[in-house]
């Protein structure tokens, strides 16, 4: 059997949303180390510049575009700015931006629901649509960050879970539309369990709980998710991983 050859990522151009912290930050740094030109996209410019400096310090190339993911026009502009910076093209989009809130379906705040849908679903869809305009004819690669909550529903997390089920549906739906159009852009997702991020701390604290008291086992690190994303992106063009579920070893469901 002929052995598959990994795809060389060096020289490709990528956009990573949510790159100012957590999983997005780790993915951006890993891509930079692999020789990818990375556009970092999030709201907080100071944090993005810090990540860009970390990439450049290791010999990588980084570019910053700020965007408020509640504003569609800012997402459009950020993707366009990224493509302009890398010579009018993009090869990779990693949608890592997201928010998580314990907003009950019985008595939750409508604003929390609206904001989770806006960032986790609508902003992701807009970023995909815009990035596709700059992908090569041979096809690019999109990775959407979903969650184990997109495969099962946690207590008091029903609406957040609904947004992540939607990410799965959008990932599958986009791939099908592209194939029907003769476009070989690969579209996949990663669905992690608990990851050590600011977002996880905020999720528990705003729900009135302490993370340390709620989770009794070691959880995933952002760098572990970044390694999985790089593995997806490094497959030869004839293969794609469409969804990866990754749990901390001690997590039950």
Short mmCIF file of C-alpha atoms in Angstrom, two decimals:
data_model
loop_
_atom_site.label_atom_id
_atom_site.label_comp_id
_atom_site.label_asym_id
_atom_site.label_seq_id
_atom_site.Cartn_x
_atom_site.Cartn_y
_atom_site.Cartn_z
CA UNK A 1 0.00 0.00 0.00
CA UNK A 2 1.30 3.41 -0.93
CA UNK A 3 1.98 5.58 2.11
CA UNK A 4 0.20 8.95 2.32
CA UNK A 5 2.45 12.00 2.28
CA UNK A 6 1.72 14.82 4.67
CA UNK A 7 0.81 18.20 3.20
CA UNK A 8 3.48 20.86 3.69
CA UNK A 9 1.88 23.90 5.32
CA UNK A 10 4.83 26.23 4.83
CA UNK A 11 3.95 29.32 2.82
CA UNK A 12 0.20 28.97 3.21
CA UNK A 13 -1.96 31.84 4.50
CA UNK A 14 -4.44 31.38 7.34
CA UNK A 15 -7.01 33.30 9.34
CA UNK A 16 -7.59 32.24 12.95
CA UNK A 17 -10.56 33.81 14.72
CA UNK A 18 -10.56 34.07 18.49
CA UNK A 19 -6.77 34.17 18.34
CA UNK A 20 -6.25 36.48 21.31
CA UNK A 21 -6.47 33.72 23.94
CA UNK A 22 -7.09 30.06 24.67
CA UNK A 23 -7.43 27.55 21.86
CA UNK A 24 -7.28 30.17 19.09
CA UNK A 25 -4.03 31.57 20.46
CA UNK A 26 -2.46 28.10 20.64
CA UNK A 27 -3.56 27.26 17.09
CA UNK A 28 -2.18 30.53 15.72
CA UNK A 29 1.20 29.97 17.39
CA UNK A 30 1.35 26.37 16.13
CA UNK A 31 0.53 27.46 12.58
CA UNK A 32 3.18 30.16 12.71
CA UNK A 33 5.74 27.59 13.84
CA UNK A 34 4.74 25.40 10.87
CA UNK A 35 5.59 28.20 8.43
CA UNK A 36 2.05 29.43 7.84
CA UNK A 37 1.42 33.16 7.49
CA UNK A 38 -1.23 33.78 10.15
CA UNK A 39 -3.79 36.54 10.43
CA UNK A 40 -4.95 36.82 14.02
CA UNK A 41 -8.52 38.00 14.43
CA UNK A 42 -10.37 39.00 17.62
CA UNK A 43 -11.57 42.11 19.46
CA UNK A 44 -8.59 42.85 21.72
CA UNK A 45 -5.77 44.35 19.65
CA UNK A 46 -3.28 44.42 22.53
CA UNK A 47 -3.63 40.69 23.04
CA UNK A 48 -3.46 39.99 19.32
CA UNK A 49 -0.25 42.00 19.04
CA UNK A 50 1.21 39.97 21.91
CA UNK A 51 0.40 36.72 20.08
CA UNK A 52 1.83 38.14 16.85
CA UNK A 53 5.06 39.02 18.67
CA UNK A 54 5.28 35.47 20.03
CA UNK A 55 4.95 34.08 16.49
CA UNK A 56 7.52 36.46 15.03
CA UNK A 57 9.95 35.74 17.87
CA UNK A 58 10.09 32.15 16.61
CA UNK A 59 10.64 33.19 13.00
CA UNK A 60 7.01 33.08 11.90
CA UNK A 61 4.85 35.59 10.04
CA UNK A 62 1.81 37.17 11.66
CA UNK A 63 -0.69 39.89 10.85
CA UNK A 64 -3.43 41.38 13.04
CA UNK A 65 -7.03 42.23 12.11
CA UNK A 66 -9.44 43.31 14.84
CA UNK A 67 -13.14 42.51 14.57
CA UNK A 68 -16.19 42.56 16.79
CA UNK A 69 -17.94 39.27 16.04
CA UNK A 70 -21.31 40.87 16.73
CA UNK A 71 -20.76 43.05 13.63
CA UNK A 72 -20.99 41.28 10.27
CA UNK A 73 -19.30 44.13 8.41
CA UNK A 74 -16.27 43.89 10.70
CA UNK A 75 -15.92 40.16 10.02
CA UNK A 76 -16.12 40.85 6.28
CA UNK A 77 -13.48 43.55 6.56
CA UNK A 78 -11.15 41.41 8.67
CA UNK A 79 -11.19 38.52 6.20
CA UNK A 80 -10.70 40.89 3.28
CA UNK A 81 -7.83 42.60 5.12
CA UNK A 82 -6.21 39.23 5.75
CA UNK A 83 -6.42 38.26 2.09
CA UNK A 84 -5.03 41.62 1.00
CA UNK A 85 -2.10 41.23 3.39
CA UNK A 86 -1.18 37.79 2.03
CA UNK A 87 -1.28 38.79 -1.63
CA UNK A 88 -4.98 38.36 -2.37
CA UNK A 89 -5.34 34.76 -1.26
CA UNK A 90 -6.12 32.58 1.75
CA UNK A 91 -5.64 28.84 2.20
CA UNK A 92 -6.88 28.12 5.71
CA UNK A 93 -9.63 29.37 8.02
CA UNK A 94 -9.84 28.23 11.64
CA UNK A 95 -12.99 29.41 13.39
CA UNK A 96 -12.08 29.39 17.06
CA UNK A 97 -14.03 32.43 18.28
CA UNK A 98 -16.85 31.48 20.61
CA UNK A 99 -18.63 32.26 23.86
CA UNK A 100 -20.21 29.94 26.44
CA UNK A 101 -22.75 30.84 29.08
CA UNK A 102 -24.88 28.80 31.45
CA UNK A 103 -28.14 30.30 30.22
CA UNK A 104 -31.04 28.08 31.25
CA UNK A 105 -33.79 27.31 28.76
CA UNK A 106 -36.29 27.81 31.61
CA UNK A 107 -35.21 31.17 32.97
CA UNK A 108 -32.14 32.20 30.95
CA UNK A 109 -31.42 35.71 29.73
CA UNK A 110 -32.49 36.28 26.13
CA UNK A 111 -29.42 38.46 25.58
CA UNK A 112 -27.14 35.55 26.54
CA UNK A 113 -28.93 33.35 24.01
CA UNK A 114 -28.67 36.01 21.32
CA UNK A 115 -24.97 36.62 21.90
CA UNK A 116 -24.07 32.92 21.84
CA UNK A 117 -25.96 32.45 18.58
CA UNK A 118 -24.38 35.55 17.05
CA UNK A 119 -20.79 34.56 17.78
CA UNK A 120 -20.92 30.76 17.72
CA UNK A 121 -23.16 30.36 14.67
CA UNK A 122 -23.68 33.50 12.61
CA UNK A 123 -20.15 34.94 12.85
CA UNK A 124 -18.67 31.53 12.03
CA UNK A 125 -20.91 31.24 8.97
CA UNK A 126 -19.98 34.72 7.76
CA UNK A 127 -16.27 34.02 8.18
CA UNK A 128 -16.62 30.83 6.12
CA UNK A 129 -18.54 32.60 3.36
CA UNK A 130 -16.03 35.42 3.11
CA UNK A 131 -12.88 33.26 3.32
CA UNK A 132 -14.10 31.03 0.49
CA UNK A 133 -13.86 34.01 -1.87
CA UNK A 134 -10.08 33.98 -1.48
CA UNK A 135 -9.33 30.25 -1.48
CA UNK A 136 -7.43 28.78 -4.45
CA UNK A 137 -9.30 26.92 -7.19
CA UNK A 138 -7.75 23.69 -5.92
CA UNK A 139 -9.52 24.26 -2.60
CA UNK A 140 -8.62 25.49 0.86
CA UNK A 141 -9.27 24.11 4.32
CA UNK A 142 -11.74 25.20 7.00
CA UNK A 143 -11.66 23.95 10.59
CA UNK A 144 -14.53 24.90 12.90
CA UNK A 145 -14.13 24.59 16.66
CA UNK A 146 -17.20 22.87 18.02
CA UNK A 147 -17.51 21.10 21.39
CA UNK A 148 -18.55 17.86 23.04
CA UNK A 149 -21.61 19.95 23.92
CA UNK A 150 -22.41 19.63 20.21
CA UNK A 151 -22.78 15.88 20.72
CA UNK A 152 -24.55 15.76 24.09
CA UNK A 153 -26.46 18.33 26.13
CA UNK A 154 -25.15 19.38 29.58
CA UNK A 155 -27.48 20.60 32.33
CA UNK A 156 -28.26 24.34 32.09
CA UNK A 157 -26.21 24.45 28.92
CA UNK A 158 -28.98 23.68 26.46
CA UNK A 159 -28.71 26.85 24.41
CA UNK A 160 -24.92 26.77 24.25
CA UNK A 161 -25.22 23.13 23.23
CA UNK A 162 -27.71 24.10 20.51
CA UNK A 163 -25.17 26.50 19.01
CA UNK A 164 -22.56 23.74 18.90
CA UNK A 165 -24.98 21.26 17.34
CA UNK A 166 -25.51 24.02 14.77
CA UNK A 167 -21.75 24.23 14.15
CA UNK A 168 -21.75 20.51 13.34
CA UNK A 169 -24.68 20.95 10.95
CA UNK A 170 -23.06 23.96 9.28
CA UNK A 171 -19.79 22.07 8.86
CA UNK A 172 -21.51 19.12 7.19
CA UNK A 173 -23.82 21.35 5.15
CA UNK A 174 -20.99 23.53 3.85
CA UNK A 175 -18.95 20.50 2.84
CA UNK A 176 -21.92 19.09 0.92
CA UNK A 177 -22.63 22.39 -0.86
CA UNK A 178 -18.99 22.71 -1.86
CA UNK A 179 -18.85 19.19 -3.27
CA UNK A 180 -22.04 19.73 -5.26
CA UNK A 181 -20.42 22.87 -6.68
CA UNK A 182 -17.27 20.93 -7.62
CA UNK A 183 -15.21 22.73 -4.96
CA UNK A 184 -12.71 20.50 -3.12
CA UNK A 185 -12.22 22.78 -0.10
CA UNK A 186 -12.01 20.55 2.95
CA UNK A 187 -14.25 21.34 5.91
CA UNK A 188 -13.81 19.75 9.32
CA UNK A 189 -14.37 20.37 12.99
CA UNK A 190 -12.90 19.61 16.39
CA UNK A 191 -15.18 18.90 19.35
CA UNK A 192 -13.19 19.14 22.60
CA UNK A 193 -14.28 18.40 26.12
CA UNK A 194 -13.12 20.67 28.93
CA UNK A 195 -10.09 22.77 27.92
CA UNK A 196 -8.04 24.97 30.26
CA UNK A 197 -9.09 28.43 29.02
CA UNK A 198 -10.41 31.74 30.29
CA UNK A 199 -13.74 30.90 28.67
CA UNK A 200 -14.10 27.78 30.81
CA UNK A 201 -13.34 29.75 33.98
CA UNK A 202 -15.92 32.36 32.99
CA UNK A 203 -18.49 29.67 32.17
CA UNK A 204 -18.30 28.23 35.66
CA UNK A 205 -17.93 31.50 37.56
CA UNK A 206 -20.93 33.13 35.87
CA UNK A 207 -22.93 30.00 36.61
CA UNK A 208 -22.11 30.41 40.30
CA UNK A 209 -19.69 27.47 40.45
CA UNK A 210 -15.96 26.98 40.94
CA UNK A 211 -14.15 25.17 38.15
CA UNK A 212 -11.71 23.47 40.49
CA UNK A 213 -14.55 22.16 42.62
CA UNK A 214 -16.56 21.00 39.59
CA UNK A 215 -13.86 19.09 37.69
CA UNK A 216 -11.84 16.48 39.56
CA UNK A 217 -9.49 15.38 36.76
CA UNK A 218 -6.80 16.98 34.56
CA UNK A 219 -8.39 18.77 31.61
CA UNK A 220 -7.15 19.38 28.09
CA UNK A 221 -4.62 22.10 27.27
CA UNK A 222 -5.07 24.48 24.31
CA UNK A 223 -1.82 23.19 22.79
CA UNK A 224 -3.30 19.69 22.59
CA UNK A 225 -6.20 20.99 20.50
CA UNK A 226 -3.75 22.94 18.33
CA UNK A 227 -1.82 19.73 17.65
CA UNK A 228 -5.02 18.04 16.47
CA UNK A 229 -5.86 20.94 14.17
CA UNK A 230 -2.38 20.80 12.64
CA UNK A 231 -2.82 17.08 12.06
CA UNK A 232 -6.08 17.75 10.21
CA UNK A 233 -4.51 20.47 8.10
CA UNK A 234 -1.43 18.37 7.29
CA UNK A 235 -3.28 15.50 5.63
CA UNK A 236 -2.75 15.12 1.88
CA UNK A 237 -5.37 16.79 -0.31
CA UNK A 238 -6.99 13.43 -1.04
CA UNK A 239 -8.05 12.90 2.59
CA UNK A 240 -9.92 14.87 5.22
CA UNK A 241 -10.92 14.43 8.84
CA UNK A 242 -14.45 15.76 9.15
CA UNK A 243 -14.86 15.73 12.94
CA UNK A 244 -12.64 14.93 15.90
CA UNK A 245 -14.04 14.29 19.37
CA UNK A 246 -11.40 14.71 22.06
CA UNK A 247 -12.01 14.27 25.78
CA UNK A 248 -9.82 14.62 28.84
CA UNK A 249 -9.03 11.04 29.81
CA UNK A 250 -10.94 11.42 33.07
CA UNK A 251 -14.09 12.94 31.58
CA UNK A 252 -17.06 10.58 31.73
CA UNK A 253 -19.26 11.96 28.91
#
